[in-house]
PDB file of C-alpha atoms in Angstrom:
ATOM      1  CA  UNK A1350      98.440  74.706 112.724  1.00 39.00           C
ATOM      2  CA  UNK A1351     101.216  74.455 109.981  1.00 45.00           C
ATOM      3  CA  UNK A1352      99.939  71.007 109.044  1.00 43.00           C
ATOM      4  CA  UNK A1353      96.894  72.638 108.362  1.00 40.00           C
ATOM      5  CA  UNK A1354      98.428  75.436 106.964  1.00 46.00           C
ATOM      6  CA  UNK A1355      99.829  72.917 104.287  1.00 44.00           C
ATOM      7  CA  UNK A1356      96.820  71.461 103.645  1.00 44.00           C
ATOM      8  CA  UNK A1357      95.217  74.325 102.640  1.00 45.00           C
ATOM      9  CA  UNK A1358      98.151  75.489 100.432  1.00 48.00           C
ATOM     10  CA  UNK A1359      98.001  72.226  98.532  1.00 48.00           C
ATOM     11  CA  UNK A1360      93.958  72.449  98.266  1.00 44.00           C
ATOM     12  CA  UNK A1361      94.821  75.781  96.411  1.00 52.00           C
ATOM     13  CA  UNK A1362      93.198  77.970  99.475  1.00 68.00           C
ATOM     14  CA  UNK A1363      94.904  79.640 101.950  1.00 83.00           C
ATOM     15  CA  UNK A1364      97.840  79.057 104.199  1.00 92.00           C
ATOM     16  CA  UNK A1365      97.945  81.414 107.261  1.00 94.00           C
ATOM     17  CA  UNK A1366     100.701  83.377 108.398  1.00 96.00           C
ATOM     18  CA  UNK A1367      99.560  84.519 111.569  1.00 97.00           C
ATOM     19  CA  UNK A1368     101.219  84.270 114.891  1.00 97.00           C
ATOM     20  CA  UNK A1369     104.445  84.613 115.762  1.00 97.00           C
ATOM     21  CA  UNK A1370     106.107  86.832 113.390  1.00 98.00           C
ATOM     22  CA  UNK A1371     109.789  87.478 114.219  1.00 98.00           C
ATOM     23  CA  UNK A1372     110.855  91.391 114.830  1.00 98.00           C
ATOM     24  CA  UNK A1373     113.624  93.700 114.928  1.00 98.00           C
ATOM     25  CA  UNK A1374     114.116  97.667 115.425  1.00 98.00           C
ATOM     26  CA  UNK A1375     117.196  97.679 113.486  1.00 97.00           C
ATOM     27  CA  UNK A1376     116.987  98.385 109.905  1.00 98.00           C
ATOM     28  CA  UNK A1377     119.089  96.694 107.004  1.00 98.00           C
ATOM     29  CA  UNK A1378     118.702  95.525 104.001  1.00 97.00           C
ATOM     30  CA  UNK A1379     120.093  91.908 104.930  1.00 98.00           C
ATOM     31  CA  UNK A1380     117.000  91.055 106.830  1.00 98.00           C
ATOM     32  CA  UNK A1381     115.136  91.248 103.239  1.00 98.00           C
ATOM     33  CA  UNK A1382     117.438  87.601 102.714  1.00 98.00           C
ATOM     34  CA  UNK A1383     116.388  84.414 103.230  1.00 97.00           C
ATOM     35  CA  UNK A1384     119.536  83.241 104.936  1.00 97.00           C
ATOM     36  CA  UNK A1385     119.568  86.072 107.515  1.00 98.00           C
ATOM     37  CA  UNK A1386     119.658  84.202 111.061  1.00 97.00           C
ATOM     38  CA  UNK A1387     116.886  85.853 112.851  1.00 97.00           C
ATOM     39  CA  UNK A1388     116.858  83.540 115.551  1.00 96.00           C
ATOM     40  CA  UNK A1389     117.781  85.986 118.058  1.00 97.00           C
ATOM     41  CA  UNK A1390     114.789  88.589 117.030  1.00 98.00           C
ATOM     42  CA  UNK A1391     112.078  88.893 119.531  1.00 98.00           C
ATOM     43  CA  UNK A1392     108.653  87.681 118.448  1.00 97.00           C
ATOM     44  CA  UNK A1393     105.043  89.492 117.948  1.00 98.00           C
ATOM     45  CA  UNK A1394     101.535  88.104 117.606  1.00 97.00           C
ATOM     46  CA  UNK A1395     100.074  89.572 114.134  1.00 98.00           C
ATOM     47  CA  UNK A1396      97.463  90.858 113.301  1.00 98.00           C
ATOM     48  CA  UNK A1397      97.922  93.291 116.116  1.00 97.00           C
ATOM     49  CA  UNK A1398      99.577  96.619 117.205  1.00 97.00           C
ATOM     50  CA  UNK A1399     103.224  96.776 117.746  1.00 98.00           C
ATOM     51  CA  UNK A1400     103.566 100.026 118.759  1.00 97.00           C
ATOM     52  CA  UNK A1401     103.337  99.318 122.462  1.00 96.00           C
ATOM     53  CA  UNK A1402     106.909  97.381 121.747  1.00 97.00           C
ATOM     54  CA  UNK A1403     108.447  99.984 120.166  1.00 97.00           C
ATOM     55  CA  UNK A1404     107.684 102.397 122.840  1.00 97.00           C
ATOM     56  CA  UNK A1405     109.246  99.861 125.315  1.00 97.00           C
ATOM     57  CA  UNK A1406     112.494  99.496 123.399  1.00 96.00           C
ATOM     58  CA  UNK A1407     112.788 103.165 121.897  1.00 96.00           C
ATOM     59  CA  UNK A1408     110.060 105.512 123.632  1.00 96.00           C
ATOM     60  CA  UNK A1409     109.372 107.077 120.142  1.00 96.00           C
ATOM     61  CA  UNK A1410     106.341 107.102 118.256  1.00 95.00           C
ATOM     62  CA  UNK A1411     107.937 107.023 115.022  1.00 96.00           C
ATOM     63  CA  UNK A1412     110.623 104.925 113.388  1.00 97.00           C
ATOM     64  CA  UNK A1413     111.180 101.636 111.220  1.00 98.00           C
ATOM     65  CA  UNK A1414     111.385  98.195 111.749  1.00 98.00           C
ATOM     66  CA  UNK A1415     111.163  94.838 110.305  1.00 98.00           C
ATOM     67  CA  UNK A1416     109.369  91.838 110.763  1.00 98.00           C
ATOM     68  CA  UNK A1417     109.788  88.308 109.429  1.00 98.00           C
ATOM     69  CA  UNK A1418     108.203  84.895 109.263  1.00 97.00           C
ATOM     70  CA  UNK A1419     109.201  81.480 107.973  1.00 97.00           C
ATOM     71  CA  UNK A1420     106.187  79.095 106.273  1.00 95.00           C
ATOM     72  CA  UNK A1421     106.695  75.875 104.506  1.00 93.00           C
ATOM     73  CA  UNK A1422     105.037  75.919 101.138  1.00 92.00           C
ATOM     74  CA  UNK A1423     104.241  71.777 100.561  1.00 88.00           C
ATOM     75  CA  UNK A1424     106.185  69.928  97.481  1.00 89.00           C
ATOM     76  CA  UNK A1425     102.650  68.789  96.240  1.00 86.00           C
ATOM     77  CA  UNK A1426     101.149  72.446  95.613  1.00 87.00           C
ATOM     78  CA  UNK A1427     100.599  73.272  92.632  1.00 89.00           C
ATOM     79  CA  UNK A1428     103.563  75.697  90.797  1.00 91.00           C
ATOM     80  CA  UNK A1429     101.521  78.506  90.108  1.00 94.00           C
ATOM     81  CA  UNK A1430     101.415  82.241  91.420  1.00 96.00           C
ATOM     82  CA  UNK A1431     100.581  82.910  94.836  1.00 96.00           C
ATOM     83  CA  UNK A1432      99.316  86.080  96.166  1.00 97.00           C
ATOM     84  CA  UNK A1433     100.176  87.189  99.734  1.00 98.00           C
ATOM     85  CA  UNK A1434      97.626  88.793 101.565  1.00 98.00           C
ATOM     86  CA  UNK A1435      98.780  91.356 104.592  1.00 97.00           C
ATOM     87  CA  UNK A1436      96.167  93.554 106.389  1.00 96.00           C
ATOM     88  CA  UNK A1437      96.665  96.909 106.450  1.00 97.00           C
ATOM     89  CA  UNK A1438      99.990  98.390 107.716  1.00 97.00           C
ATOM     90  CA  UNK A1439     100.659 101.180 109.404  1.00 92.00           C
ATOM     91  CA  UNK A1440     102.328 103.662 107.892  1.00 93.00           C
ATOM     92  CA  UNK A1441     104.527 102.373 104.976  1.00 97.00           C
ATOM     93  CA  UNK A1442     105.982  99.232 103.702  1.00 98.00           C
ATOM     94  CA  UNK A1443     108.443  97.251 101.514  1.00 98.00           C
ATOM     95  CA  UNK A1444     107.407  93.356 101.196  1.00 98.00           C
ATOM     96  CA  UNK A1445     110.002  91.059 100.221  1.00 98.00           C
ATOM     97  CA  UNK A1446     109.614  87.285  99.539  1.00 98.00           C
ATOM     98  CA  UNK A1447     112.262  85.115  99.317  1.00 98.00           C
ATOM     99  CA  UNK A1448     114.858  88.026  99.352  1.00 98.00           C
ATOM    100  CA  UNK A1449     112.632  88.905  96.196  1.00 98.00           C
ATOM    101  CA  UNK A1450     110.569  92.369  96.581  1.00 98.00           C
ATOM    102  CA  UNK A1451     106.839  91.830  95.824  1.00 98.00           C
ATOM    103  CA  UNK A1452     105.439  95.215  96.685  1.00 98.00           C
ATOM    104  CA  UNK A1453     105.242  98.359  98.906  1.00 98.00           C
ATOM    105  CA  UNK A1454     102.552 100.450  99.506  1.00 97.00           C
ATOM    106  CA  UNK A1455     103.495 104.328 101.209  1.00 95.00           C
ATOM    107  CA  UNK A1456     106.134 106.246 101.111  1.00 94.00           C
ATOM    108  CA  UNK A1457     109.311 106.256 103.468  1.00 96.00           C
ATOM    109  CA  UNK A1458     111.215 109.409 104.673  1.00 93.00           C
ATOM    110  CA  UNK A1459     111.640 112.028 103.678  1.00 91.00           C
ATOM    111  CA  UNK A1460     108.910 111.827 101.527  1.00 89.00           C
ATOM    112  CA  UNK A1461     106.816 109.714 103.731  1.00 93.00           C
ATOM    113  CA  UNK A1462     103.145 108.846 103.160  1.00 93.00           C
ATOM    114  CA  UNK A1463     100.973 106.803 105.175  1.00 94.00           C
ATOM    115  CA  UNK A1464      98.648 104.345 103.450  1.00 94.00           C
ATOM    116  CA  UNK A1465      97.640 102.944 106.957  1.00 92.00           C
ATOM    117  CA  UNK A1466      94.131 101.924 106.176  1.00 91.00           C
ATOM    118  CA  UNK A1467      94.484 100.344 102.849  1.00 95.00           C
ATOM    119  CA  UNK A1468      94.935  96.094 102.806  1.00 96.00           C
ATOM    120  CA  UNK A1469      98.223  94.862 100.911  1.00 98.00           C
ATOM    121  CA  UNK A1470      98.000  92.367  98.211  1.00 98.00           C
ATOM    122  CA  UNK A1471     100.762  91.411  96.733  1.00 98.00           C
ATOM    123  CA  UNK A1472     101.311  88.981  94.099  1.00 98.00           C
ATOM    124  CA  UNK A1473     104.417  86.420  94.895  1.00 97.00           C
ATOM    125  CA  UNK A1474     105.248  84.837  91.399  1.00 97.00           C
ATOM    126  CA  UNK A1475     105.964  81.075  91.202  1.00 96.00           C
ATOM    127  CA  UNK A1476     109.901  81.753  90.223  1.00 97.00           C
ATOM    128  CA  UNK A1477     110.255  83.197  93.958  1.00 97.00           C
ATOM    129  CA  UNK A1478     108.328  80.496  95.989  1.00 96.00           C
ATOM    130  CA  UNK A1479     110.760  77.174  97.230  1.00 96.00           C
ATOM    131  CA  UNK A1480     108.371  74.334  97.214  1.00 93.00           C
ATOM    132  CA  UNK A1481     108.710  71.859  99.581  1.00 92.00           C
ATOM    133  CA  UNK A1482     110.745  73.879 101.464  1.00 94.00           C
ATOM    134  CA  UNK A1483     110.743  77.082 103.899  1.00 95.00           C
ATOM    135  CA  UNK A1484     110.136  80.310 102.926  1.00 96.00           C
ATOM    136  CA  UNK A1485     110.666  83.833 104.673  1.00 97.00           C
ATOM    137  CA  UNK A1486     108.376  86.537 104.231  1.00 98.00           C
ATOM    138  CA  UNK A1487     110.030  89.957 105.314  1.00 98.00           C
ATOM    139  CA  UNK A1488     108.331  93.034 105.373  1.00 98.00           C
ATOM    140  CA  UNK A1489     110.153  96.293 106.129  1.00 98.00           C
ATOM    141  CA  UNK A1490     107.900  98.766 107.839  1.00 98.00           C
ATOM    142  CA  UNK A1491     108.244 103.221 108.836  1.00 98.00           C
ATOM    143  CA  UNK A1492     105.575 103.687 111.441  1.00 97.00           C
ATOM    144  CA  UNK A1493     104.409 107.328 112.709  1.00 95.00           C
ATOM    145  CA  UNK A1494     101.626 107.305 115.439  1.00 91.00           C
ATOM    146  CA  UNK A1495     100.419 104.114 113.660  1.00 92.00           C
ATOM    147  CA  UNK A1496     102.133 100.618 114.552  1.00 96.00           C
ATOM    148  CA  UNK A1497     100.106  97.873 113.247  1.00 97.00           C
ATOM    149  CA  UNK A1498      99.248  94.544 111.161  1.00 98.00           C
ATOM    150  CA  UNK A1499      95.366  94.624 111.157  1.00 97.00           C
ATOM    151  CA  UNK A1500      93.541  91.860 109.114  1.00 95.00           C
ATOM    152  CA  UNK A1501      93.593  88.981 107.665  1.00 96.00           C
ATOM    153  CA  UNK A1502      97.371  87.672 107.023  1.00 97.00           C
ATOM    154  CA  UNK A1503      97.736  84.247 104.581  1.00 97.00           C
ATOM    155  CA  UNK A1504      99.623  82.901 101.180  1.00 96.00           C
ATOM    156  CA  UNK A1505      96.496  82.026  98.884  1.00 95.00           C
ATOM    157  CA  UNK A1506      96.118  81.000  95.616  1.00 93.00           C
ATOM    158  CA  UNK A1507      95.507  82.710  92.921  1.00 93.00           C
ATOM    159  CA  UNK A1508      91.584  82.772  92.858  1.00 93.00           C
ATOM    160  CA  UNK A1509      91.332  82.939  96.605  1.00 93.00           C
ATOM    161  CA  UNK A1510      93.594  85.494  96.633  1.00 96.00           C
ATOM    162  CA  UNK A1511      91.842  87.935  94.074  1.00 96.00           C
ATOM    163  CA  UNK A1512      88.711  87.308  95.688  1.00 95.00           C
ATOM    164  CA  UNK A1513      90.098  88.471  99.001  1.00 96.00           C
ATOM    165  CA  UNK A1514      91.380  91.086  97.538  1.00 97.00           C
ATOM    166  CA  UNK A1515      88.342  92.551  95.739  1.00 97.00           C
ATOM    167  CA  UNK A1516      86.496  92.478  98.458  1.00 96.00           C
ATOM    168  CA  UNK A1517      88.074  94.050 100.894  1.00 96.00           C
ATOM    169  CA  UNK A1518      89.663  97.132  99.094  1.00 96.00           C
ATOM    170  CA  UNK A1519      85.881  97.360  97.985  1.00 97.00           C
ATOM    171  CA  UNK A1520      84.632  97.661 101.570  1.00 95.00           C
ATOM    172  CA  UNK A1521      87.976  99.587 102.545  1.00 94.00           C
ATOM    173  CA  UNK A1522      88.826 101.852  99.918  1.00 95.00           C
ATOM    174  CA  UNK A1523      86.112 102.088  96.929  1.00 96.00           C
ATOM    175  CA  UNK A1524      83.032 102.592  99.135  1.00 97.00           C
ATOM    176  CA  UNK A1525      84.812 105.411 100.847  1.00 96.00           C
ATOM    177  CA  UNK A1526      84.987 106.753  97.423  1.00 96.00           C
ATOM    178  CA  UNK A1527      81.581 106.028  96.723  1.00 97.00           C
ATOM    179  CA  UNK A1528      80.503 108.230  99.674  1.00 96.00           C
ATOM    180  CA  UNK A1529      82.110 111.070  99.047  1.00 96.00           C
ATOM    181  CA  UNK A1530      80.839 111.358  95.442  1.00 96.00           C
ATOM    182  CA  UNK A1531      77.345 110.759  97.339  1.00 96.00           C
ATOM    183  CA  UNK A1532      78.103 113.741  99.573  1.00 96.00           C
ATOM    184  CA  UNK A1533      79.893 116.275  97.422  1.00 96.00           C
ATOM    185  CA  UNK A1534      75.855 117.401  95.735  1.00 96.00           C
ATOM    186  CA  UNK A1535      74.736 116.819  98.528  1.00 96.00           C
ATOM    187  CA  UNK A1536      76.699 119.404 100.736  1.00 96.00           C
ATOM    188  CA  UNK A1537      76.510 121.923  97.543  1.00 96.00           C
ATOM    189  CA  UNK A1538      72.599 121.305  97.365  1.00 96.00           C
ATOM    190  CA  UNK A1539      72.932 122.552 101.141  1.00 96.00           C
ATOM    191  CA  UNK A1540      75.269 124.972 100.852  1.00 96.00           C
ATOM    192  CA  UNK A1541      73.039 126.557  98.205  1.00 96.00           C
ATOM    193  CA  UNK A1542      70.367 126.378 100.215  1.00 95.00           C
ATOM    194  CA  UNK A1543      71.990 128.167 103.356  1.00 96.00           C
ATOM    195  CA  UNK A1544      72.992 131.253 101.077  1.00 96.00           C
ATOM    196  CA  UNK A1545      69.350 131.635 100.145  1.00 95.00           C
ATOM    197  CA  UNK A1546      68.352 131.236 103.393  1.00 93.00           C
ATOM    198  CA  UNK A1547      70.677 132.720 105.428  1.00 92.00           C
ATOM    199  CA  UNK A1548      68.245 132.926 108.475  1.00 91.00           C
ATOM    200  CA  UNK A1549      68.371 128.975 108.591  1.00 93.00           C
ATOM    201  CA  UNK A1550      71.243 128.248 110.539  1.00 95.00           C
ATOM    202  CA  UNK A1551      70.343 124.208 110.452  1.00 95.00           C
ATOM    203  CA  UNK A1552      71.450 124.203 106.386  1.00 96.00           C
ATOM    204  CA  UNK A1553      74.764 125.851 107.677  1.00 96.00           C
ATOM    205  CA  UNK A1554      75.801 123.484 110.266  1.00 97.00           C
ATOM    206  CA  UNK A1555      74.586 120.657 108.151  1.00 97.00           C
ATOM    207  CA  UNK A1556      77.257 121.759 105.815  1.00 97.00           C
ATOM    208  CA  UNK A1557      79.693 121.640 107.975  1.00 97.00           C
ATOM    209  CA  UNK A1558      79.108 118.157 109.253  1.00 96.00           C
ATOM    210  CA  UNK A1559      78.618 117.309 106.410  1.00 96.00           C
ATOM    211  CA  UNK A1560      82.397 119.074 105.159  1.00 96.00           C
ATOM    212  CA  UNK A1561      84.539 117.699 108.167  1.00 96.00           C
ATOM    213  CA  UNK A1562      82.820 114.021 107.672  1.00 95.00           C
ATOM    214  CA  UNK A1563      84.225 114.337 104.181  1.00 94.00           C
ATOM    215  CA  UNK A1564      87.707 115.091 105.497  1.00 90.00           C
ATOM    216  CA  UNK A1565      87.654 112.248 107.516  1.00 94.00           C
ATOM    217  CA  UNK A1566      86.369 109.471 104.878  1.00 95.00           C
ATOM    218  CA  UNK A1567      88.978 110.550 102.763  1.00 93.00           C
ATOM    219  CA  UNK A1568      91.546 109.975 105.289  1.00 90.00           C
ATOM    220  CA  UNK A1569      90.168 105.937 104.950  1.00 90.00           C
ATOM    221  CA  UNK A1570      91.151 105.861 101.095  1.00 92.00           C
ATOM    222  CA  UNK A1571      93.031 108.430  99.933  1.00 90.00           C
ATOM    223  CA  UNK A1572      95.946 107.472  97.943  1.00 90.00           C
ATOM    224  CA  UNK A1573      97.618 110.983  97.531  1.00 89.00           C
ATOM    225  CA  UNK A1574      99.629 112.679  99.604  1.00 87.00           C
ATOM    226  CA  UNK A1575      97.777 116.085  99.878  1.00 86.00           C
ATOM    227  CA  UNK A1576      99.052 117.282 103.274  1.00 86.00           C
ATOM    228  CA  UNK A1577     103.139 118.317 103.386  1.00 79.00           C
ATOM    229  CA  UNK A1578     102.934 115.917 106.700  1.00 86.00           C
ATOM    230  CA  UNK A1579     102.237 112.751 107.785  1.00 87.00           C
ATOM    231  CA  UNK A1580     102.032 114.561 111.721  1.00 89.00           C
ATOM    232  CA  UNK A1581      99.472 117.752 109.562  1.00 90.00           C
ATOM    233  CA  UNK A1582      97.659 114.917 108.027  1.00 90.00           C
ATOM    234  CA  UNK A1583      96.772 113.092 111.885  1.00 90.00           C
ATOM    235  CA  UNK A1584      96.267 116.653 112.989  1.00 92.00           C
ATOM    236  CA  UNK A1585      93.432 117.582 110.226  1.00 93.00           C
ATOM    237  CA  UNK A1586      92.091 113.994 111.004  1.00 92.00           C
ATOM    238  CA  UNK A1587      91.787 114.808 114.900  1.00 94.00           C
ATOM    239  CA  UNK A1588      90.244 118.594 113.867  1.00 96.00           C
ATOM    240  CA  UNK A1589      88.122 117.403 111.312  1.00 95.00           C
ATOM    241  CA  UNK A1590      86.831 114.502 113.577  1.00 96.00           C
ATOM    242  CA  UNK A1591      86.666 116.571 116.533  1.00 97.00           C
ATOM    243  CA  UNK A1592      84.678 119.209 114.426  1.00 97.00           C
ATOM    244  CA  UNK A1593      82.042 116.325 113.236  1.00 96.00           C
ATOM    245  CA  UNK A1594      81.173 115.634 116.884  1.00 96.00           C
ATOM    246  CA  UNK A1595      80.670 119.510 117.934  1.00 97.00           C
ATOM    247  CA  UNK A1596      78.380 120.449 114.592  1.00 97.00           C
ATOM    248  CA  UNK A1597      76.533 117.764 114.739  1.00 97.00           C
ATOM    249  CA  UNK A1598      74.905 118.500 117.894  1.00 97.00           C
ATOM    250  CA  UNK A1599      74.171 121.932 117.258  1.00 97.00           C
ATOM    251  CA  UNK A1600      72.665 121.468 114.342  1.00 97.00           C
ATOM    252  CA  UNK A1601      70.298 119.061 116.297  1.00 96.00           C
ATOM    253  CA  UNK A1602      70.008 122.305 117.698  1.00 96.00           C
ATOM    254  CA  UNK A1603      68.711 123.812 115.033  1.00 95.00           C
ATOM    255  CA  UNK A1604      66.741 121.256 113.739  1.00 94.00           C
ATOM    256  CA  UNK A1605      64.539 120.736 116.948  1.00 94.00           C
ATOM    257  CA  UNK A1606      65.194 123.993 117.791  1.00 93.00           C
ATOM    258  CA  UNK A1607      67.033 123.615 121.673  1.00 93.00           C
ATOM    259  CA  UNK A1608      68.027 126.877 123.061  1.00 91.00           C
ATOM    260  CA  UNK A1609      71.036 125.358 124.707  1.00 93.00           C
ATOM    261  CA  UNK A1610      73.577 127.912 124.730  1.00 94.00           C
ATOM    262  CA  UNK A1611      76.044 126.848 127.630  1.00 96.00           C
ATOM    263  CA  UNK A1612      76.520 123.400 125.659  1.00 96.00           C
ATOM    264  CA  UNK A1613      77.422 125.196 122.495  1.00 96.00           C
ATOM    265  CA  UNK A1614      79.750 127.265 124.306  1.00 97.00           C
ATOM    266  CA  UNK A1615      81.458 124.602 125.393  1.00 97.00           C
ATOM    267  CA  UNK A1616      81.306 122.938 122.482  1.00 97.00           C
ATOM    268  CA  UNK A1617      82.713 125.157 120.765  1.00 97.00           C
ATOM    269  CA  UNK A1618      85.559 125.437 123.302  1.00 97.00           C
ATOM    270  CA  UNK A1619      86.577 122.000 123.136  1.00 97.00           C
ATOM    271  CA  UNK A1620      86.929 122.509 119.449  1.00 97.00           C
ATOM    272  CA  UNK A1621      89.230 125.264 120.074  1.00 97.00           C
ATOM    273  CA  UNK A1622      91.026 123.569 122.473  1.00 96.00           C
ATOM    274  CA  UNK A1623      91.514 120.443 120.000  1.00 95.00           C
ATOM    275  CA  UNK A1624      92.490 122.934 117.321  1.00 95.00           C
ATOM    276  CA  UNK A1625      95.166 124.810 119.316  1.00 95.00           C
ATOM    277  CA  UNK A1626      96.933 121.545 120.722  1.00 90.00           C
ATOM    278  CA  UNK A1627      96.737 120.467 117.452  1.00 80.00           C
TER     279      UNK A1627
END
């Protein structure tokens, strides 16, 4: 697979850097180096989750770690830019190459923010790669509920690279966007209705669907930290999602007009129960 992974480096394409990744719970800022022996890390298969780990070795759902991985960059590749492309991360990240940093992407405590759902893309510039020769890829990482490396993971070149790149922050982030300026008139067309027509309960819960499937888009792209918490963002993700799936039937309710009051009720009791153990 490296031979491969050379190949495609020297073709100006993509070299992969998935597999065994090197990892450590510890956190200092040696492991950023090149020279740092990590030889007696433990090793994790990315893309994947590596929170089960964690929970074996600390039992908490929140802390920071690091992860590394060594690739050989061929003498015969062009000396150009590179851009690395790593998934999404969950929560926060620092990405070093080299010892050199080439991006982060979040915030760590104690002003965390989670950008869990948005790809990283980071540009490695020529000055920082060793051709011919290995190269270490470090990334330091602060996960909270979310412990992952989902996506694709690879050392492109430039054009590969920014095509990756535009592509998947416009599935990822920008089409998010795209649908919630779809459904902002949309839920005040609704809304407007519902006030003139107060007796139509089916415009009301339409607007609330509507509202809490809002909330949880935005979670998918938003790159602001408008909640004081990472732990009061999850919780208004779990309401708002939990919300979605209990207005959604009733206002099938009203729509086809069931008279199916013992669902509601406990509809509307699981939502209370998600809100309070929120």
């Amino acid at each position: 697979s490296d031979r491969a992974g050379l190949d495609a480096a020297r073709a100006g394409e993509r070299l992969s850097v998935e597999g065994d990744w090197k990892i450590s719970l510890q956190d200092s800022v040696t492991f950023a180096a090149p020279e740092f022996n990590d030889m007696s890390w433990d090793s994790v298969r990315l893309p994947g989750t590596m929170m089960r780990y964690a929970l074996d070795k600390t039992g908490s759902i929140e802390g920071i770690l690091w992860i590394r991985k060594t690739i050989a960059i061929d003498a015969r590749s062009p000396r150009d830019d590179m851009g690395l492309i790593l998934g999404r991360i969950g929560c926060a990240d620092e990405t070093y190459f080299n010892g050199v940093k080439i991006g982060s992407a979040g915030r760590f405590p104690p002003r965390e923010f989670s950008m869990w759902n948005h790809p990283r893309f980071y540009l490695v510039p020529k000055s920082a790669i060793r051709f011919g020769a290995s190269n270490v890829i470090a990334v330091r990482i602060r996960y909270y509920l979310f412990n992952e490396v989902l996506g694709p993971l690879a050392l492109a070149g430039m054009e590969e690279f920014q095509n990756e790149r535009n592509y998947r922050n416009f599935f990822l982030v920008t089409m998010n966007y795209v649908i919630i300026a779809a459904g902002v008139p949309i839920f005040l067309v609704f809304f407007f209705l519902f006030i003139r027509r107060r007796s139509s309960e089916e415009y009301l819960y339409y607007c609330l669907q509507l509202l809490c499937g809002l909330v949880v888009i935005l979670e998918l792209c938003n790159y602001w930290n408008t909640y004081r918490s990472v732990l009061l963002r999850f919780e208004m993700l779990g309401i708002g999602w939990a919300a979605l799936n209990v207005f959604h039937p009733i206002f099938l309710h009203r729509i086809y007009n069931f008279q199916r009051k013992k669902i509601e009720k406990l509809l509307w009791l699981f939502l209370i129960s998600v809100t309070v153990l929120a």
